[in-house]
Amino acid sequence: MAQLSLQHIDKIYDNNVQAVFDCNLDVKDGELIVLVGPSGCGKSTTLRMVAGLEDISAGRLFLDGKDITQTPAKDRDMAMVFQSYALYGHMTIYENMAFSLTMRKENPNVIHKKVLAAAEILGLTSQLNKKPAQLSGGQRQRVAMGRSIVRNPKVFLFDEPLSNLDAKLRGATRREILLLHKKLQATMLYVTHDQTEALTLADRIVCMSMGHVQQIGTPLELYDAPDNVFVASFIGLPPMNFFDVKVSGAKLIGGNFQVSLTPEEKDILQAYQNKEIILGVRPEDIREGAGGVPITVFSNENLGMNTLVHGYIGGLKTAEAKISAKLKGWQNYKNGDSASLIFNKKHFFDKDTTNAIRKEA
Ligand code: ADP
């Protein structure tokens, strides 16, 4: 069992840079939590504080109810997997995986059993006598995970473990990590800047920006109901389109377009009548249809099942009028063509706070 609780955690580095502000997170036993956000948002700092590699400036950290805020890293019973695999080149895969146990002078029979079990889980059984240089990048990453598994830690910590792998291997290794998580049912904290990794791996995502947690929730919650413009723009690819619009009766009035509101949407925006809000629309929530928002196409990217069409609303070539739509099927729009777009789902945000406008509970 391993529950982790971060309570009001701050990190202020010696140069007075505050990297993390009031981070609160309860990780359930066996949960895979992904910390995601752009470079410099404080993900690694948070992970390193959990690992004990950085001091916690304020707040408290609990593992299974025990306060470990001041506990040295080596006594925390956690294992960290880094992006650089840091394997010993002169040792075999077996020796690399056994290393931490050998150092602890564990019984050789126990070591042997643990290494074989970990190798089996990771599909490395036939590689144990090889040296790291004889393995592919993906296999080396698995050996790095194997070194953690043999220690049977309470919590696994991953710091961008896939960023050294090429796109194809990243996908495959991501699926392996998911399988590993299922097999071990271990508590895992995983850091990445890649929203696809977060969406595909996480039980719950912690989305961060500039040291602040922006939202914690399941991948679907963050995708479907982002709490603010930051989360809405960070989660989802291609990113959500945003427009400044005014609420006017049952309509939203943009710079050079109008869209109708359903009675339910109008209800949600009741308090915003005659006010400016931010309208968010995901490219995949747009379809073609008569009487929609008129655009002039400037780019047509065929993706196979669908086509990413970029255009300017009303033909106005400004950044504010830019829109991307992921349309069904193989489209063949040419530069300058007209199209009419319908928004299937709309997200609304307060212009001052950038927080989502939702139906009052
Ligand atoms: P991320 O992992 O999200 O890319 P980091 O946690 O590495 O972000 O960094 C968060 C912020 O803290 C950044 O502004 C970074 O420059 C700063 N920072 C990270 N490590 C140190 C350090 N050792 N000393 C001072 N500032 C640091």
Coordinates of C-alpha atoms and ligand atoms in Angstrom, one line a residue:
M1 CA 0.0 0.0 0.0
A2 CA 1.3 3.5 -0.8
Q3 CA -0.7 6.7 -0.5
L4 CA 1.0 9.9 -1.0
S5 CA -0.2 13.3 0.2
L6 CA 1.3 16.6 -0.7
Q7 CA -0.1 19.4 1.5
H8 CA 0.5 23.1 0.9
I9 CA 3.9 22.5 -0.6
D10 CA 6.1 25.4 -1.7
K11 CA 9.5 25.4 -3.3
I12 CA 11.7 28.5 -3.1
Y13 CA 15.2 27.9 -4.5
D14 CA 18.3 29.6 -3.0
N15 CA 18.2 32.3 -5.7
N16 CA 14.7 33.2 -4.4
V17 CA 13.0 31.7 -7.5
Q18 CA 9.7 30.3 -6.3
A19 CA 9.1 27.2 -8.5
V20 CA 6.1 25.7 -6.7
F21 CA 3.2 27.5 -5.0
D22 CA 0.9 25.7 -2.5
C23 CA 0.8 22.3 -4.2
N24 CA -1.9 20.0 -2.8
L25 CA -2.3 16.5 -4.1
D26 CA -3.6 13.2 -2.7
V27 CA -2.3 10.2 -4.6
K28 CA -4.3 7.0 -4.0
D29 CA -2.8 3.6 -3.6
G30 CA -2.0 2.2 -7.0
E31 CA -2.8 5.4 -8.8
L32 CA -0.8 6.6 -11.8
I33 CA -0.7 10.4 -11.6
V34 CA 0.8 12.4 -14.4
L35 CA 2.2 15.9 -13.8
V36 CA 2.0 17.8 -17.0
G37 CA 2.7 21.4 -18.1
P38 CA 5.1 23.4 -20.2
S39 CA 8.8 23.5 -19.5
G40 CA 9.7 25.4 -16.3
C41 CA 6.2 25.1 -14.7
G42 CA 7.6 23.2 -11.7
K43 CA 6.8 19.6 -12.5
S44 CA 10.3 18.2 -11.9
T45 CA 10.8 20.3 -8.8
T46 CA 7.6 18.8 -7.4
L47 CA 8.8 15.3 -8.3
R48 CA 12.2 15.9 -6.8
M49 CA 10.7 17.1 -3.6
V50 CA 8.7 13.9 -3.4
A51 CA 11.8 11.9 -4.0
G52 CA 13.7 13.8 -1.4
L53 CA 16.2 15.2 -3.9
E54 CA 15.1 18.8 -3.1
D55 CA 14.2 20.3 0.2
I56 CA 10.6 21.2 0.7
S57 CA 10.5 24.9 1.5
A58 CA 7.0 24.9 3.1
G59 CA 4.2 22.4 3.6
R60 CA 4.2 18.7 4.4
L61 CA 4.6 15.4 2.6
F62 CA 3.0 12.2 3.8
L63 CA 3.6 8.6 2.8
D64 CA 0.9 6.2 4.1
G65 CA 0.0 8.8 6.7
K66 CA 3.6 9.2 7.9
D67 CA 5.2 12.6 7.7
I68 CA 8.3 12.2 5.5
T69 CA 8.9 15.9 4.8
Q70 CA 12.4 15.7 6.4
T71 CA 13.2 12.1 5.6
P72 CA 16.3 11.6 3.5
A73 CA 15.9 10.3 0.0
K74 CA 17.4 7.0 0.6
D75 CA 14.9 6.2 3.4
R76 CA 11.8 7.1 1.4
D77 CA 11.3 3.8 -0.3
M78 CA 10.8 5.4 -3.7
A79 CA 12.5 4.7 -7.0
M80 CA 13.1 7.3 -9.7
V81 CA 13.4 6.5 -13.4
F82 CA 15.1 9.3 -15.3
Q83 CA 15.2 10.2 -19.0
S84 CA 18.9 9.4 -19.2
Y85 CA 19.0 5.7 -18.4
A86 CA 22.4 5.9 -16.6
L87 CA 23.2 2.2 -17.1
Y88 CA 26.7 0.9 -16.3
G89 CA 28.2 0.2 -19.7
H90 CA 30.7 -2.4 -18.5
M91 CA 28.1 -4.5 -16.7
T92 CA 25.6 -6.9 -18.2
I93 CA 21.9 -6.2 -18.1
Y94 CA 21.6 -8.7 -15.3
E95 CA 24.3 -6.9 -13.2
N96 CA 22.8 -3.5 -14.0
M97 CA 19.4 -4.7 -12.7
A98 CA 20.9 -6.4 -9.7
F99 CA 23.2 -3.5 -8.8
S100 CA 21.2 -1.8 -6.0
L101 CA 20.4 -5.1 -4.3
T102 CA 24.1 -6.2 -4.6
M103 CA 25.1 -2.9 -3.0
R104 CA 22.7 -3.6 -0.2
K105 CA 24.3 -7.1 0.2
E106 CA 21.0 -8.9 -0.3
N107 CA 21.1 -12.7 -0.4
P108 CA 22.3 -13.7 -4.0
N109 CA 19.4 -16.2 -4.3
V110 CA 16.9 -13.5 -3.5
I111 CA 18.6 -11.1 -6.0
H112 CA 18.5 -13.8 -8.6
K113 CA 14.8 -14.4 -8.1
K114 CA 14.0 -10.6 -8.2
V115 CA 16.0 -9.9 -11.3
L116 CA 14.5 -12.8 -13.2
A117 CA 11.0 -11.8 -12.1
A118 CA 11.6 -8.2 -13.2
A119 CA 13.1 -9.3 -16.5
E120 CA 10.1 -11.5 -17.1
I121 CA 7.7 -8.6 -16.5
L122 CA 9.7 -6.4 -18.9
G123 CA 10.4 -9.0 -21.6
L124 CA 14.1 -8.8 -21.0
T125 CA 14.8 -12.4 -20.1
S126 CA 16.7 -13.2 -23.3
Q127 CA 18.8 -10.0 -22.9
L128 CA 20.2 -10.5 -19.4
N129 CA 23.8 -11.5 -20.6
K130 CA 24.1 -8.6 -23.0
K131 CA 25.8 -5.2 -22.3
P132 CA 23.7 -2.0 -22.6
A133 CA 25.4 -1.0 -25.9
Q134 CA 23.9 -4.1 -27.5
L135 CA 20.3 -3.0 -26.6
S136 CA 18.0 -0.6 -28.4
G137 CA 17.0 2.7 -26.7
G138 CA 13.6 1.2 -25.8
Q139 CA 15.2 -1.8 -24.2
R140 CA 17.6 0.3 -22.2
Q141 CA 14.7 2.3 -20.9
R142 CA 13.1 -1.0 -19.8
V143 CA 16.4 -2.0 -18.0
A144 CA 16.2 1.3 -16.2
M145 CA 12.7 0.5 -15.1
G146 CA 13.9 -3.0 -14.1
R147 CA 16.4 -1.5 -11.7
S148 CA 13.5 0.2 -10.0
I149 CA 11.2 -2.8 -10.0
V150 CA 13.8 -5.1 -8.2
R151 CA 13.8 -2.7 -5.3
N152 CA 10.1 -3.2 -4.9
P153 CA 9.6 0.5 -3.9
K154 CA 6.4 1.9 -2.5
V155 CA 6.3 4.6 -5.1
F156 CA 7.7 4.9 -8.6
L157 CA 8.8 8.3 -9.9
F158 CA 9.3 8.9 -13.6
D159 CA 11.0 12.1 -14.8
E160 CA 10.3 12.4 -18.6
P161 CA 11.4 8.8 -19.1
L162 CA 10.5 8.8 -22.8
S163 CA 11.9 12.1 -24.0
N164 CA 15.1 10.4 -25.4
L165 CA 13.1 8.0 -27.5
D166 CA 11.9 8.5 -31.1
A167 CA 8.2 9.0 -31.7
K168 CA 7.5 5.3 -32.6
L169 CA 9.4 3.9 -29.6
R170 CA 7.7 6.5 -27.4
G171 CA 4.3 5.1 -28.2
A172 CA 5.4 1.5 -27.7
T173 CA 7.2 2.3 -24.4
R174 CA 4.2 4.3 -23.2
R175 CA 2.1 1.2 -23.7
E176 CA 4.7 -0.9 -21.8
I177 CA 4.6 1.5 -18.8
L178 CA 0.8 1.2 -18.8
L179 CA 1.1 -2.6 -18.8
L180 CA 3.7 -2.4 -16.1
H181 CA 1.4 -0.2 -14.0
K182 CA -1.4 -2.7 -14.4
K183 CA 0.9 -5.7 -13.5
L184 CA 2.5 -4.0 -10.5
Q185 CA -0.5 -2.0 -9.4
A186 CA 2.0 0.4 -8.0
T187 CA 1.6 4.0 -7.0
M188 CA 3.3 6.1 -9.7
L189 CA 4.1 9.7 -10.2
Y190 CA 5.0 10.6 -13.8
V191 CA 6.3 13.9 -15.1
T192 CA 6.0 15.0 -18.8
H193 CA 5.6 18.1 -20.9
D194 CA 3.7 16.0 -23.5
Q195 CA -0.1 16.2 -23.2
T196 CA -0.6 13.1 -25.3
E197 CA 1.5 11.1 -22.7
A198 CA -0.6 12.6 -20.0
L199 CA -3.9 11.8 -21.7
T200 CA -2.9 8.2 -22.5
L201 CA -1.2 7.2 -19.3
A202 CA -2.8 8.9 -16.4
D203 CA -5.5 7.8 -14.0
R204 CA -5.5 11.5 -13.0
I205 CA -3.6 14.4 -14.5
V206 CA -2.2 17.3 -12.5
C207 CA -1.9 20.2 -15.0
M208 CA 0.6 22.9 -13.9
S209 CA 1.5 26.4 -15.1
M210 CA 4.1 28.7 -13.6
G211 CA 4.4 26.8 -10.3
H212 CA 0.6 26.6 -9.8
V213 CA -1.6 23.6 -10.1
Q214 CA -4.3 24.6 -12.6
Q215 CA -6.5 21.5 -12.5
I216 CA -6.5 17.9 -11.1
G217 CA -8.8 15.4 -12.7
T218 CA -9.2 12.4 -15.0
P219 CA -8.0 12.8 -18.6
L220 CA -11.6 13.1 -19.7
E221 CA -12.4 15.7 -17.1
L222 CA -9.5 17.9 -18.3
Y223 CA -10.3 17.4 -21.9
D224 CA -14.1 17.8 -21.6
A225 CA -14.4 20.4 -18.9
P226 CA -11.2 22.4 -18.5
D227 CA -11.3 24.7 -15.5
N228 CA -9.6 27.6 -17.3
V229 CA -8.2 28.9 -20.6
F230 CA -4.7 27.5 -19.7
V231 CA -5.8 23.9 -19.3
A232 CA -8.1 24.2 -22.3
S233 CA -5.2 25.4 -24.5
F234 CA -2.7 22.9 -23.1
I235 CA -4.7 19.7 -23.2
G236 CA -5.9 18.6 -26.6
L237 CA -4.1 18.6 -30.0
P238 CA -4.4 20.6 -32.2
P239 CA -5.1 23.2 -29.5
M240 CA -8.5 24.7 -28.9
N241 CA -9.5 27.8 -30.8
F242 CA -10.3 30.9 -28.7
F243 CA -12.3 34.0 -29.7
D244 CA -13.4 37.2 -27.9
V245 CA -17.1 37.4 -28.2
K246 CA -20.0 39.4 -26.7
V247 CA -23.1 37.6 -25.3
S248 CA -26.1 39.2 -26.9
G249 CA -29.5 37.5 -26.3
A250 CA -29.3 34.0 -27.8
K251 CA -26.2 34.9 -29.8
L252 CA -22.5 35.3 -29.4
I253 CA -21.1 38.2 -31.5
G254 CA -17.5 37.9 -32.6
G255 CA -15.3 40.4 -34.5
N256 CA -16.9 39.3 -37.8
F257 CA -19.1 36.4 -37.1
Q258 CA -22.1 35.3 -35.0
V259 CA -23.1 32.0 -33.6
S260 CA -26.4 31.0 -32.0
L261 CA -26.6 29.7 -28.5
T262 CA -28.8 26.7 -27.5
P263 CA -31.3 27.5 -24.7
E264 CA -29.0 25.6 -22.3
E265 CA -25.9 27.6 -23.4
K266 CA -27.9 30.8 -23.0
D267 CA -28.9 29.8 -19.5
I268 CA -25.2 29.1 -18.6
L269 CA -24.3 32.6 -19.8
Q270 CA -27.2 34.4 -18.1
A271 CA -25.0 36.5 -15.9
Y272 CA -22.9 37.5 -18.9
Q273 CA -25.6 39.1 -21.0
N274 CA -24.0 42.1 -23.0
K275 CA -20.6 41.2 -21.6
E276 CA -17.5 40.0 -23.3
I277 CA -16.4 36.4 -22.8
I278 CA -13.9 34.0 -24.3
L279 CA -15.4 31.3 -26.6
G280 CA -13.4 28.1 -26.9
V281 CA -14.0 25.5 -29.7
R282 CA -11.9 22.4 -30.2
P283 CA -10.9 21.7 -33.9
E284 CA -12.5 18.3 -33.6
D285 CA -15.8 19.8 -32.4
I286 CA -16.2 21.7 -35.7
R287 CA -18.1 20.4 -38.8
E288 CA -19.1 21.8 -42.1
G289 CA -22.6 23.0 -42.6
A290 CA -24.8 25.6 -44.2
G291 CA -25.4 28.8 -42.4
G292 CA -22.3 28.5 -40.2
V293 CA -19.3 30.7 -39.6
P294 CA -17.8 31.7 -42.9
I295 CA -14.1 31.2 -43.3
T296 CA -11.5 31.6 -46.1
V297 CA -9.2 28.6 -46.1
F298 CA -5.4 29.1 -46.2
S299 CA -4.2 25.5 -45.5
N300 CA -5.5 21.9 -46.0
E301 CA -3.7 19.1 -44.2
N302 CA -4.9 15.6 -45.0
L303 CA -4.4 13.3 -42.0
G304 CA -6.1 10.2 -43.5
M305 CA -9.4 9.8 -41.6
N306 CA -9.8 13.5 -41.4
T307 CA -8.4 16.8 -42.6
L308 CA -7.1 19.7 -40.7
V309 CA -8.3 22.9 -42.3
H310 CA -6.9 26.3 -41.3
G311 CA -8.6 29.5 -42.3
Y312 CA -9.6 33.0 -41.4
I313 CA -13.0 33.8 -40.2
G314 CA -14.6 36.3 -42.7
G315 CA -11.4 36.3 -44.7
L316 CA -9.8 38.8 -42.2
K317 CA -6.1 37.9 -42.1
T318 CA -5.5 38.5 -38.4
A319 CA -4.4 36.3 -35.5
E320 CA -7.8 36.7 -33.8
A321 CA -9.6 35.5 -36.9
K322 CA -7.6 32.3 -37.3
I323 CA -9.4 29.0 -36.9
S324 CA -8.4 25.4 -37.2
A325 CA -11.0 22.7 -37.8
K326 CA -10.6 19.0 -37.9
L327 CA -13.1 18.0 -40.6
K328 CA -14.2 14.5 -41.4
G329 CA -12.8 12.6 -44.4
W330 CA -10.4 13.5 -47.1
Q331 CA -11.0 17.2 -47.9
N332 CA -9.4 19.1 -50.8
Y333 CA -9.7 22.8 -50.0
K334 CA -7.5 25.1 -51.9
N335 CA -6.1 28.4 -50.6
G336 CA -8.8 31.1 -50.8
D337 CA -11.7 28.6 -50.8
S338 CA -14.7 29.4 -48.7
A339 CA -16.2 27.1 -46.1
S340 CA -19.0 27.3 -43.6
L341 CA -18.3 25.9 -40.1
I342 CA -20.7 24.8 -37.4
F343 CA -19.5 24.5 -33.7
N344 CA -20.8 21.3 -32.2
K345 CA -19.5 22.0 -28.7
K346 CA -18.6 25.4 -27.1
H347 CA -16.5 26.2 -24.0
F348 CA -17.1 29.5 -22.2
F349 CA -14.5 31.4 -20.1
D350 CA -14.7 34.6 -18.1
K351 CA -12.6 37.2 -19.7
D352 CA -11.1 38.7 -16.5
T353 CA -10.4 35.5 -14.6
T354 CA -10.0 33.1 -17.6
N355 CA -12.0 30.6 -15.5
A356 CA -14.6 28.3 -17.1
I357 CA -18.2 29.6 -17.0
R358 CA -20.3 26.7 -16.0
K359 CA -23.9 26.0 -15.0
E360 CA -24.4 26.9 -11.4
A361 CA -24.7 23.7 -9.4
Ligands
ADP1 P1 9.7 21.7 -15.3 O1 10.1 20.4 -14.7 O2 8.2 21.9 -15.3 O3 10.3 22.0 -16.6 P2 11.3 22.8 -13.1 O4 10.7 22.2 -11.9 O5 12.6 22.1 -13.6 O6 10.2 22.9 -14.3 O7 11.6 24.3 -12.9 C1 10.7 25.2 -12.3 C2 11.3 26.6 -12.1 O8 12.3 26.5 -11.1 C3 12.0 27.1 -13.4 O9 11.8 28.5 -13.4 C4 13.5 26.8 -13.2 O10 14.3 27.7 -13.8 C5 13.6 26.9 -11.7 N1 14.6 26.0 -11.1 C6 14.7 24.7 -11.3 N2 15.8 24.2 -10.7 C7 16.4 25.2 -10.0 C8 17.6 25.4 -9.2 N3 18.3 24.3 -8.9 N4 17.9 26.6 -8.8 C9 17.1 27.7 -9.1 N5 16.0 27.6 -9.9 C10 15.6 26.4 -10.3

